[in-house]
PDB file of C-alpha atoms and ligand atoms in Angstrom:
ATOM      1  CA  MET A 842     116.650 119.283 126.466  1.00  0.00           C
ATOM      2  CA  TYR A 843     119.550 119.442 124.385  1.00  0.00           C
ATOM      3  CA  GLU A 844     121.693 122.571 123.249  1.00  0.00           C
ATOM      4  CA  GLY A 845     120.502 124.808 120.038  1.00  0.00           C
ATOM      5  CA  ALA A 846     121.300 122.539 117.199  1.00  0.00           C
ATOM      6  CA  VAL A 847     120.332 119.201 118.129  1.00  0.00           C
ATOM      7  CA  GLN A 848     117.654 120.047 119.661  1.00  0.00           C
ATOM      8  CA  ASP A 849     116.361 122.043 116.769  1.00  0.00           C
ATOM      9  CA  LEU A 850     116.816 118.671 114.442  1.00  0.00           C
ATOM     10  CA  ILE A 851     114.858 116.675 117.390  1.00  0.00           C
ATOM     11  CA  ASP A 852     112.309 119.236 117.098  1.00  0.00           C
ATOM     12  CA  GLU A 853     112.025 119.280 113.065  1.00  0.00           C
ATOM     13  CA  LEU A 854     112.024 115.647 113.306  1.00  0.00           C
ATOM     14  CA  GLY A 855     109.375 114.826 115.820  1.00  0.00           C
ATOM     15  CA  ARG A 856     107.075 117.118 113.495  1.00  0.00           C
ATOM     16  CA  LEU A 857     107.443 114.068 110.759  1.00  0.00           C
ATOM     17  CA  PRO A 858     104.246 111.699 110.647  1.00  0.00           C
ATOM     18  CA  GLY A 859     104.715 108.693 112.401  1.00  0.00           C
ATOM     19  CA  VAL A 860     107.973 110.266 114.418  1.00  0.00           C
ATOM     20  CA  GLY A 861     107.606 109.922 118.491  1.00  0.00           C
ATOM     21  CA  PRO A 862     110.098 112.374 120.317  1.00  0.00           C
ATOM     22  CA  LYS A 863     112.352 108.677 121.253  1.00  0.00           C
ATOM     23  CA  SER A 864     112.614 108.032 117.055  1.00  0.00           C
ATOM     24  CA  ALA A 865     113.143 111.826 116.411  1.00  0.00           C
ATOM     25  CA  GLN A 866     115.738 111.357 119.056  1.00  0.00           C
ATOM     26  CA  ARG A 867     117.378 108.193 117.664  1.00  0.00           C
ATOM     27  CA  ILE A 868     117.208 109.987 114.447  1.00  0.00           C
ATOM     28  CA  ALA A 869     119.424 113.002 115.203  1.00  0.00           C
ATOM     29  CA  PHE A 870     122.343 111.199 116.984  1.00  0.00           C
ATOM     30  CA  HIS A 871     122.357 108.895 114.214  1.00  0.00           C
ATOM     31  CA  LEU A 872     122.729 111.657 111.623  1.00  0.00           C
ATOM     32  CA  LEU A 873     125.150 113.163 114.104  1.00  0.00           C
ATOM     33  CA  ALA A 874     127.173 110.382 113.854  1.00  0.00           C
ATOM     34  CA  ALA A 875     126.732 109.914 110.120  1.00  0.00           C
ATOM     35  CA  GLU A 876     129.470 110.315 107.435  1.00  0.00           C
ATOM     36  CA  SER A 877     129.484 113.706 105.889  1.00  0.00           C
ATOM     37  CA  ALA A 878     128.693 112.416 102.635  1.00  0.00           C
ATOM     38  CA  ASP A 879     125.479 110.251 103.481  1.00  0.00           C
ATOM     39  CA  VAL A 880     124.287 113.153 105.170  1.00  0.00           C
ATOM     40  CA  GLY A 881     124.549 115.331 102.230  1.00  0.00           C
ATOM     41  CA  ARG A 882     122.612 112.767 100.353  1.00  0.00           C
ATOM     42  CA  LEU A 883     119.896 113.409 102.348  1.00  0.00           C
ATOM     43  CA  VAL A 884     119.949 117.029 102.489  1.00  0.00           C
ATOM     44  CA  ALA A 885     120.042 117.279  98.764  1.00  0.00           C
ATOM     45  CA  ALA A 886     117.086 114.752  97.998  1.00  0.00           C
ATOM     46  CA  LEU A 887     115.199 116.921 100.683  1.00  0.00           C
ATOM     47  CA  GLN A 888     116.037 120.196  98.131  1.00  0.00           C
ATOM     48  CA  ARG A 889     115.380 118.237  95.505  1.00  0.00           C
ATOM     49  CA  VAL A 890     111.795 117.086  96.168  1.00  0.00           C
ATOM     50  CA  GLN A 891     111.310 120.612  97.176  1.00  0.00           C
ATOM     51  CA  ALA A 892     112.632 122.276  94.154  1.00  0.00           C
ATOM     52  CA  GLU A 893     111.350 119.478  91.475  1.00  0.00           C
ATOM     53  CA  VAL A 894     108.546 117.447  92.418  1.00  0.00           C
ATOM     54  CA  ARG A 895     105.025 119.118  92.055  1.00  0.00           C
ATOM     55  CA  PHE A 896     101.681 118.046  91.785  1.00  0.00           C
ATOM     56  CA  CYS A 897     100.607 116.569  88.415  1.00  0.00           C
ATOM     57  CA  VAL A 898      97.734 119.283  87.008  1.00  0.00           C
ATOM     58  CA  THR A 899      95.329 116.678  85.555  1.00  0.00           C
ATOM     59  CA  CYS A 900      95.750 114.358  88.368  1.00  0.00           C
ATOM     60  CA  TYR A 901      97.348 115.398  91.697  1.00  0.00           C
ATOM     61  CA  ASN A 902     100.023 112.622  91.812  1.00  0.00           C
ATOM     62  CA  VAL A 903     103.428 113.739  92.454  1.00  0.00           C
ATOM     63  CA  ALA A 904     105.409 114.562  88.872  1.00  0.00           C
ATOM     64  CA  GLU A 905     108.624 115.952  87.948  1.00  0.00           C
ATOM     65  CA  ASN A 906     106.932 117.105  85.272  1.00  0.00           C
ATOM     66  CA  GLU A 907     103.399 118.895  84.159  1.00  0.00           C
ATOM     67  CA  GLN A 908     101.909 115.960  83.810  1.00  0.00           C
ATOM     68  CA  CYS A 909     102.810 112.929  85.872  1.00  0.00           C
ATOM     69  CA  ARG A 910     104.147 109.550  84.301  1.00  0.00           C
ATOM     70  CA  ILE A 911     100.478 107.849  84.622  1.00  0.00           C
ATOM     71  CA  CYS A 912      98.918 110.613  82.911  1.00  0.00           C
ATOM     72  CA  ARG A 913     101.241 111.590  80.144  1.00  0.00           C
ATOM     73  CA  ASP A 914     101.366 107.185  79.369  1.00  0.00           C
ATOM     74  CA  PRO A 915      99.334 106.585  75.905  1.00  0.00           C
ATOM     75  CA  ARG A 916      99.195 103.188  76.410  1.00  0.00           C
ATOM     76  CA  ARG A 917      96.315 103.534  79.421  1.00  0.00           C
ATOM     77  CA  SER A 918      92.841 104.019  78.865  1.00  0.00           C
ATOM     78  CA  ASP A 919      90.798 107.209  79.471  1.00  0.00           C
ATOM     79  CA  ASP A 920      87.747 105.984  80.242  1.00  0.00           C
ATOM     80  CA  VAL A 921      88.196 104.267  83.721  1.00  0.00           C
ATOM     81  CA  ILE A 922      89.082 106.550  86.992  1.00  0.00           C
ATOM     82  CA  CYS A 923      90.081 105.383  90.166  1.00  0.00           C
ATOM     83  CA  VAL A 924      89.937 107.560  92.809  1.00  0.00           C
ATOM     84  CA  VAL A 925      92.745 107.713  95.651  1.00  0.00           C
ATOM     85  CA  GLU A 926      93.548 109.443  99.097  1.00  0.00           C
ATOM     86  CA  GLU A 927      97.078 109.821  98.301  1.00  0.00           C
ATOM     87  CA  PRO A 928      99.681 109.613  96.105  1.00  0.00           C
ATOM     88  CA  LYS A 929     101.245 106.533  98.031  1.00  0.00           C
ATOM     89  CA  ASP A 930      97.635 104.777  97.466  1.00  0.00           C
ATOM     90  CA  VAL A 931      98.563 105.267  93.607  1.00  0.00           C
ATOM     91  CA  VAL A 932     102.139 103.412  93.854  1.00  0.00           C
ATOM     92  CA  ALA A 933     100.182 100.546  96.326  1.00  0.00           C
ATOM     93  CA  ILE A 934      97.300  99.911  93.114  1.00  0.00           C
ATOM     94  CA  GLU A 935     100.277 100.118  90.511  1.00  0.00           C
ATOM     95  CA  ARG A 936     102.098  97.619  92.935  1.00  0.00           C
ATOM     96  CA  THR A 937      99.244  94.802  91.732  1.00  0.00           C
ATOM     97  CA  ARG A 938      99.345  95.525  87.991  1.00  0.00           C
ATOM     98  CA  GLU A 939      95.474  95.237  88.036  1.00  0.00           C
ATOM     99  CA  PHE A 940      94.800  98.912  86.951  1.00  0.00           C
ATOM    100  CA  ARG A 941      95.278 100.265  83.361  1.00  0.00           C
ATOM    101  CA  GLY A 942      93.324 103.310  83.791  1.00  0.00           C
ATOM    102  CA  ARG A 943      94.008 106.707  84.865  1.00  0.00           C
ATOM    103  CA  TYR A 944      94.399 108.382  88.594  1.00  0.00           C
ATOM    104  CA  HIS A 945      92.581 111.199  90.345  1.00  0.00           C
ATOM    105  CA  VAL A 946      94.532 111.915  93.634  1.00  0.00           C
ATOM    106  CA  LEU A 947      91.923 113.597  96.584  1.00  0.00           C
ATOM    107  CA  GLY A 948      94.784 114.746  98.876  1.00  0.00           C
ATOM    108  CA  GLY A 949      92.712 113.166 101.982  1.00  0.00           C
ATOM    109  CA  ALA A 950      89.519 112.212 103.221  1.00  0.00           C
ATOM    110  CA  ILE A 951      86.536 113.339 104.631  1.00  0.00           C
ATOM    111  CA  SER A 952      86.963 114.062 108.375  1.00  0.00           C
ATOM    112  CA  PRO A 953      84.500 116.365 110.065  1.00  0.00           C
ATOM    113  CA  ILE A 954      86.054 115.480 113.173  1.00  0.00           C
ATOM    114  CA  GLU A 955      89.753 116.707 111.943  1.00  0.00           C
ATOM    115  CA  GLY A 956      87.710 119.961 110.271  1.00  0.00           C
ATOM    116  CA  VAL A 957      88.195 118.450 106.297  1.00  0.00           C
ATOM    117  CA  GLY A 958      85.138 118.609 104.517  1.00  0.00           C
ATOM    118  CA  PRO A 959      85.248 117.864 100.606  1.00  0.00           C
ATOM    119  CA  ASP A 960      86.005 121.716  99.627  1.00  0.00           C
ATOM    120  CA  ASP A 961      89.369 120.734 101.379  1.00  0.00           C
ATOM    121  CA  LEU A 962      89.919 118.041  98.717  1.00  0.00           C
ATOM    122  CA  ARG A 963      90.114 117.646  95.338  1.00  0.00           C
ATOM    123  CA  VAL A 964      86.540 116.802  94.591  1.00  0.00           C
ATOM    124  CA  LYS A 965      85.639 119.728  92.277  1.00  0.00           C
ATOM    125  CA  GLU A 966      88.556 118.992  90.206  1.00  0.00           C
ATOM    126  CA  LEU A 967      87.524 115.347  89.588  1.00  0.00           C
ATOM    127  CA  MET A 968      83.716 116.733  89.038  1.00  0.00           C
ATOM    128  CA  THR A 969      85.439 118.559  86.342  1.00  0.00           C
ATOM    129  CA  ARG A 970      87.453 115.796  85.044  1.00  0.00           C
ATOM    130  CA  LEU A 971      84.273 113.735  84.579  1.00  0.00           C
ATOM    131  CA  MET A 972      82.058 116.569  82.715  1.00  0.00           C
ATOM    132  CA  ASP A 973      83.492 115.720  79.215  1.00  0.00           C
ATOM    133  CA  GLY A 974      82.217 112.454  79.487  1.00  0.00           C
ATOM    134  CA  ALA A 975      85.226 110.401  78.231  1.00  0.00           C
ATOM    135  CA  VAL A 976      84.954 108.474  81.984  1.00  0.00           C
ATOM    136  CA  THR A 977      82.668 105.499  82.305  1.00  0.00           C
ATOM    137  CA  GLU A 978      83.719 104.200  85.359  1.00  0.00           C
ATOM    138  CA  LEU A 979      84.821 105.294  88.224  1.00  0.00           C
ATOM    139  CA  ILE A 980      86.701 103.403  91.077  1.00  0.00           C
ATOM    140  CA  ILE A 981      86.432 104.593  94.726  1.00  0.00           C
ATOM    141  CA  ALA A 982      90.045 103.149  96.530  1.00  0.00           C
ATOM    142  CA  THR A 983      89.804 105.142  99.356  1.00  0.00           C
ATOM    143  CA  ASP A 984      90.799 103.666 102.717  1.00  0.00           C
ATOM    144  CA  PRO A 985      89.046 100.808 104.377  1.00  0.00           C
ATOM    145  CA  ASN A 986      88.242 103.112 107.353  1.00  0.00           C
ATOM    146  CA  LEU A 987      85.737 105.387 108.461  1.00  0.00           C
ATOM    147  CA  GLU A 988      86.686 108.308 107.011  1.00  0.00           C
ATOM    148  CA  GLY A 989      87.327 106.528 103.544  1.00  0.00           C
ATOM    149  CA  GLU A 990      84.066 104.905 103.223  1.00  0.00           C
ATOM    150  CA  ALA A 991      81.899 108.311 104.334  1.00  0.00           C
ATOM    151  CA  THR A 992      84.358 110.148 101.287  1.00  0.00           C
ATOM    152  CA  ALA A 993      83.323 107.230  99.251  1.00  0.00           C
ATOM    153  CA  ALA A 994      79.593 107.548  99.813  1.00  0.00           C
ATOM    154  CA  TYR A 995      80.002 111.419  99.265  1.00  0.00           C
ATOM    155  CA  LEU A 996      81.191 110.753  95.979  1.00  0.00           C
ATOM    156  CA  ALA A 997      78.887 107.713  94.880  1.00  0.00           C
ATOM    157  CA  ARG A 998      76.189 110.650  95.608  1.00  0.00           C
ATOM    158  CA  LEU A 999      77.371 113.486  94.031  1.00  0.00           C
ATOM    159  CA  VAL A1000      78.090 111.785  90.845  1.00  0.00           C
ATOM    160  CA  GLY A1001      74.975 109.750  90.895  1.00  0.00           C
ATOM    161  CA  PRO A1002      73.775 111.810  88.526  1.00  0.00           C
ATOM    162  CA  LEU A1003      76.270 111.630  85.999  1.00  0.00           C
ATOM    163  CA  GLY A1004      75.501 107.569  85.150  1.00  0.00           C
ATOM    164  CA  LEU A1005      78.692 106.397  85.337  1.00  0.00           C
ATOM    165  CA  ALA A1006      79.357 102.835  86.583  1.00  0.00           C
ATOM    166  CA  VAL A1007      81.057 103.034  90.172  1.00  0.00           C
ATOM    167  CA  SER A1008      82.610 101.231  92.240  1.00  0.00           C
ATOM    168  CA  ARG A1009      83.874 100.471  95.381  1.00  0.00           C
ATOM    169  CA  LEU A1010      87.121  97.761  95.754  1.00  0.00           C
ATOM    170  CA  ALA A1011      86.137  94.418  97.060  1.00  0.00           C
ATOM    171  CA  SER A1012      86.367  93.715 101.292  1.00  0.00           C
ATOM    172  CA  GLY A1013      89.337  91.581 102.844  1.00  0.00           C
ATOM    173  CA  LEU A1014      91.491  94.807 102.970  1.00  0.00           C
ATOM    174  CA  PRO A1015      92.430  95.217 106.673  1.00  0.00           C
ATOM    175  CA  VAL A1016      89.448  97.269 108.198  1.00  0.00           C
ATOM    176  CA  GLY A1017      90.610 100.671 109.633  1.00  0.00           C
ATOM    177  CA  GLY A1018      93.840 100.411 107.624  1.00  0.00           C
ATOM    178  CA  ASP A1019      95.627 102.161 105.150  1.00  0.00           C
ATOM    179  CA  LEU A1020      95.301 101.492 101.471  1.00  0.00           C
ATOM    180  CA  GLU A1021      99.123 100.930 101.937  1.00  0.00           C
ATOM    181  CA  TYR A1022      99.125  98.611 104.378  1.00  0.00           C
ATOM    182  CA  ALA A1023      97.808  95.215 102.389  1.00  0.00           C
ATOM    183  CA  ASP A1024      99.780  93.496 100.536  1.00  0.00           C
ATOM    184  CA  GLU A1025      99.556  93.103  96.419  1.00  0.00           C
ATOM    185  CA  ILE A1026      97.560  90.353  95.996  1.00  0.00           C
ATOM    186  CA  THR A1027      94.993  91.220  98.616  1.00  0.00           C
ATOM    187  CA  LEU A1028      94.978  94.272  97.023  1.00  0.00           C
ATOM    188  CA  GLY A1029      95.020  92.939  93.713  1.00  0.00           C
ATOM    189  CA  ARG A1030      92.416  90.834  95.016  1.00  0.00           C
ATOM    190  CA  ALA A1031      89.464  93.859  96.068  1.00  0.00           C
ATOM    191  CA  PHE A1032      90.507  95.631  93.018  1.00  0.00           C
ATOM    192  CA  GLU A1033      89.156  92.567  90.620  1.00  0.00           C
ATOM    193  CA  GLY A1034      86.772  91.931  92.654  1.00  0.00           C
ATOM    194  CA  ARG A1035      85.191  95.685  92.938  1.00  0.00           C
ATOM    195  CA  ARG A1036      81.486  95.811  93.585  1.00  0.00           C
ATOM    196  CA  ARG A1037      79.491  98.507  91.971  1.00  0.00           C
ATOM    197  CA  ILE A1038      77.973 101.000  93.959  1.00  0.00           C
ATOM    198  CA  ASP A1039      74.576 102.426  93.416  1.00  0.00           C
ATOM    199  CA  ALA A1040      74.023 105.950  95.181  1.00  0.00           C
TER     200      ALA A1040
HETATM  201 ZN1  LIG B1585      98.675 112.757  86.357  1.00  0.00          ZN
END
Protein backbone atom coordinates (compact mmCIF):
# COMPACT_ATOMS: atom_id res chain seq x y z
CA MET A 1 0.00 0.00 0.00
CA TYR A 2 2.83 2.38 0.86
CA GLU A 3 6.29 2.64 -0.59
CA GLY A 4 9.44 0.92 0.54
CA ALA A 5 10.53 1.72 4.07
CA VAL A 6 7.10 2.73 5.40
CA GLN A 7 5.48 -0.46 4.15
CA ASP A 8 8.36 -2.56 5.51
CA LEU A 9 7.82 -1.00 8.93
CA ILE A 10 4.05 -1.61 8.80
CA ASP A 11 4.68 -5.23 7.77
CA GLU A 12 7.14 -5.83 10.61
CA LEU A 13 4.87 -4.22 13.20
CA GLY A 14 1.95 -6.26 11.87
CA ARG A 15 3.83 -9.46 12.67
CA LEU A 16 3.85 -8.64 16.38
CA PRO A 17 1.30 -10.44 18.58
CA GLY A 18 -1.89 -8.48 19.08
CA VAL A 19 -1.05 -5.85 16.44
CA GLY A 20 -3.54 -5.87 13.57
CA PRO A 21 -3.04 -4.06 10.25
CA LYS A 22 -4.73 -0.87 11.48
CA SER A 23 -2.65 -0.67 14.64
CA ALA A 24 0.51 -1.41 12.65
CA GLN A 25 -0.26 1.52 10.39
CA ARG A 26 -1.04 3.80 13.33
CA ILE A 27 2.21 2.90 15.12
CA ALA A 28 4.23 3.31 11.91
CA PHE A 29 2.93 6.84 11.33
CA HIS A 30 3.41 7.70 14.98
CA LEU A 31 7.06 6.68 14.64
CA LEU A 32 7.43 8.65 11.39
CA ALA A 33 6.31 11.79 13.17
CA ALA A 34 8.29 11.13 16.36
CA GLU A 35 11.44 12.93 17.52
CA SER A 36 14.57 11.13 16.40
CA ALA A 37 15.72 10.83 20.06
CA ASP A 38 12.50 8.93 20.93
CA VAL A 39 12.96 6.56 18.01
CA GLY A 40 16.60 6.16 18.99
CA ARG A 41 15.61 5.02 22.49
CA LEU A 42 13.19 2.46 21.03
CA VAL A 43 15.86 1.11 18.67
CA ALA A 44 18.38 0.94 21.52
CA ALA A 45 15.90 -0.92 23.76
CA LEU A 46 15.25 -3.47 21.00
CA GLN A 47 18.96 -3.97 20.41
CA ARG A 48 19.62 -4.34 24.14
CA VAL A 49 17.06 -7.11 24.64
CA GLN A 50 18.51 -8.92 21.64
CA ALA A 51 22.05 -8.61 22.92
CA GLU A 52 21.64 -8.89 26.68
CA VAL A 53 18.50 -10.75 27.61
CA ARG A 54 18.46 -14.51 27.53
CA PHE A 55 16.66 -17.29 29.30
CA CYS A 56 17.63 -18.46 32.78
CA VAL A 57 19.48 -21.79 32.57
CA THR A 58 17.48 -23.11 35.53
CA CYS A 59 13.89 -21.89 35.17
CA TYR A 60 13.78 -20.32 31.66
CA ASN A 61 12.52 -16.99 32.93
CA VAL A 62 14.10 -13.99 31.17
CA ALA A 63 17.46 -13.18 32.67
CA GLU A 64 20.36 -10.81 32.19
CA ASN A 65 22.78 -13.28 33.76
CA GLU A 66 23.11 -17.02 33.46
CA GLN A 67 20.44 -17.32 36.13
CA CYS A 68 17.47 -15.01 36.64
CA ARG A 69 17.02 -12.74 39.65
CA ILE A 70 14.61 -15.19 41.32
CA CYS A 71 16.83 -18.26 40.96
CA ARG A 72 19.77 -16.30 42.36
CA ASP A 73 17.84 -15.08 45.42
CA PRO A 74 19.03 -17.11 48.44
CA ARG A 75 16.02 -16.03 50.53
CA ARG A 76 13.56 -17.94 48.38
CA SER A 77 12.63 -21.50 49.27
CA ASP A 78 13.85 -24.36 47.12
CA ASP A 79 11.15 -26.85 48.08
CA VAL A 80 8.32 -25.42 45.99
CA ILE A 81 8.22 -24.76 42.26
CA CYS A 82 5.45 -22.84 40.51
CA VAL A 83 5.01 -23.86 36.87
CA VAL A 84 3.87 -21.15 34.46
CA GLU A 85 3.54 -20.84 30.70
CA GLU A 86 5.45 -17.62 29.99
CA PRO A 87 7.83 -15.17 31.71
CA LYS A 88 4.98 -12.63 31.88
CA ASP A 89 3.17 -15.02 34.23
CA VAL A 90 6.14 -14.88 36.61
CA VAL A 91 5.69 -11.11 36.70
CA ALA A 92 1.93 -11.46 37.37
CA ILE A 93 2.50 -13.89 40.26
CA GLU A 94 5.35 -11.86 41.73
CA ARG A 95 2.99 -8.87 41.90
CA THR A 96 0.69 -10.79 44.27
CA ARG A 97 3.56 -11.30 46.78
CA GLU A 98 1.96 -14.63 47.70
CA PHE A 99 4.77 -16.84 46.50
CA ARG A 100 8.34 -17.18 47.81
CA GLY A 101 9.48 -20.31 46.01
CA ARG A 102 11.02 -20.86 42.59
CA TYR A 103 9.49 -20.94 39.11
CA HIS A 104 9.63 -23.05 36.01
CA VAL A 105 8.63 -21.46 32.70
CA LEU A 106 7.31 -24.01 30.19
CA GLY A 107 7.44 -21.75 27.15
CA GLY A 108 3.77 -22.27 26.25
CA ALA A 109 1.00 -24.81 26.74
CA ILE A 110 -0.02 -28.08 25.14
CA SER A 111 -2.20 -27.33 22.14
CA PRO A 112 -3.00 -30.12 19.65
CA ILE A 113 -4.63 -27.56 17.31
CA GLU A 114 -1.43 -25.54 17.09
CA GLY A 115 0.71 -28.65 17.04
CA VAL A 116 2.33 -27.97 20.42
CA GLY A 117 3.09 -31.12 22.37
CA PRO A 118 4.97 -31.77 25.63
CA ASP A 119 8.24 -32.14 23.70
CA ASP A 120 7.94 -28.56 22.49
CA LEU A 121 7.78 -27.31 26.07
CA ARG A 122 10.38 -27.42 28.85
CA VAL A 123 8.81 -30.45 30.47
CA LYS A 124 11.92 -32.65 30.39
CA GLU A 125 13.84 -29.83 32.08
CA LEU A 126 11.18 -29.65 34.78
CA MET A 127 11.40 -33.38 35.41
CA THR A 128 15.18 -33.08 35.75
CA ARG A 129 14.74 -30.37 38.39
CA LEU A 130 12.32 -32.56 40.34
CA MET A 131 14.58 -35.62 40.32
CA ASP A 132 16.93 -34.61 43.14
CA GLY A 133 14.14 -34.73 45.73
CA ALA A 134 14.61 -31.18 47.08
CA VAL A 135 11.23 -30.08 45.73
CA THR A 136 8.21 -31.24 47.73
CA GLU A 137 5.46 -29.13 46.21
CA LEU A 138 4.54 -28.25 42.66
CA ILE A 139 2.03 -25.50 41.97
CA ILE A 140 0.68 -25.58 38.43
CA ALA A 141 -0.25 -22.05 37.41
CA THR A 142 -0.92 -22.49 33.71
CA ASP A 143 -3.58 -20.23 32.16
CA PRO A 144 -7.25 -20.85 33.01
CA ASN A 145 -8.14 -21.92 29.46
CA LEU A 146 -8.39 -25.18 27.50
CA GLU A 147 -4.66 -25.44 26.74
CA GLY A 148 -3.68 -24.47 30.27
CA GLU A 149 -6.00 -27.07 31.79
CA ALA A 150 -4.75 -29.77 29.41
CA THR A 151 -1.17 -28.92 30.33
CA ALA A 152 -1.96 -29.00 34.06
CA ALA A 153 -3.62 -32.41 33.74
CA TYR A 154 -0.69 -33.76 31.74
CA LEU A 155 1.89 -32.52 34.25
CA ALA A 156 -0.09 -33.82 37.24
CA ARG A 157 -0.16 -37.29 35.67
CA LEU A 158 3.51 -37.13 34.75
CA VAL A 159 4.78 -36.12 38.19
CA GLY A 160 2.28 -38.33 40.04
CA PRO A 161 4.77 -41.17 40.66
CA LEU A 162 7.22 -38.72 42.29
CA GLY A 163 4.90 -38.33 45.27
CA LEU A 164 4.99 -34.51 45.39
CA ALA A 165 2.13 -32.35 46.59
CA VAL A 166 0.70 -31.07 43.31
CA SER A 167 -1.77 -28.20 43.31
CA ARG A 168 -3.64 -26.07 40.82
CA LEU A 169 -4.69 -22.45 41.38
CA ALA A 170 -8.22 -22.12 42.79
CA SER A 171 -11.08 -21.17 40.53
CA GLY A 172 -12.20 -17.58 40.43
CA LEU A 173 -9.76 -16.58 37.74
CA PRO A 174 -11.36 -15.30 34.55
CA VAL A 175 -12.00 -18.47 32.56
CA GLY A 176 -10.56 -18.63 29.06
CA GLY A 177 -8.16 -15.79 29.74
CA ASP A 178 -4.51 -15.34 30.47
CA LEU A 179 -3.12 -15.36 33.97
CA GLU A 180 -1.80 -11.85 33.39
CA TYR A 181 -5.30 -10.43 32.96
CA ALA A 182 -6.29 -11.35 36.51
CA ASP A 183 -5.87 -8.52 38.99
CA GLU A 184 -3.43 -8.99 41.86
CA ILE A 185 -6.08 -9.64 44.49
CA THR A 186 -7.91 -12.28 42.45
CA LEU A 187 -4.67 -13.99 41.48
CA GLY A 188 -3.40 -13.80 45.06
CA ARG A 189 -6.61 -15.42 46.32
CA ALA A 190 -6.42 -18.14 43.66
CA PHE A 191 -2.90 -18.80 44.85
CA GLU A 192 -3.78 -18.99 48.50
CA GLY A 193 -6.78 -21.23 47.80
CA ARG A 194 -4.89 -23.59 45.53
CA ARG A 195 -6.26 -27.10 45.48
CA ARG A 196 -4.38 -30.31 45.67
CA ILE A 197 -4.81 -32.45 42.57
CA ASP A 198 -4.31 -36.15 42.64
CA ALA A 199 -3.08 -37.87 39.54
ZN1 LIG B 1 15.57 -18.63 36.91
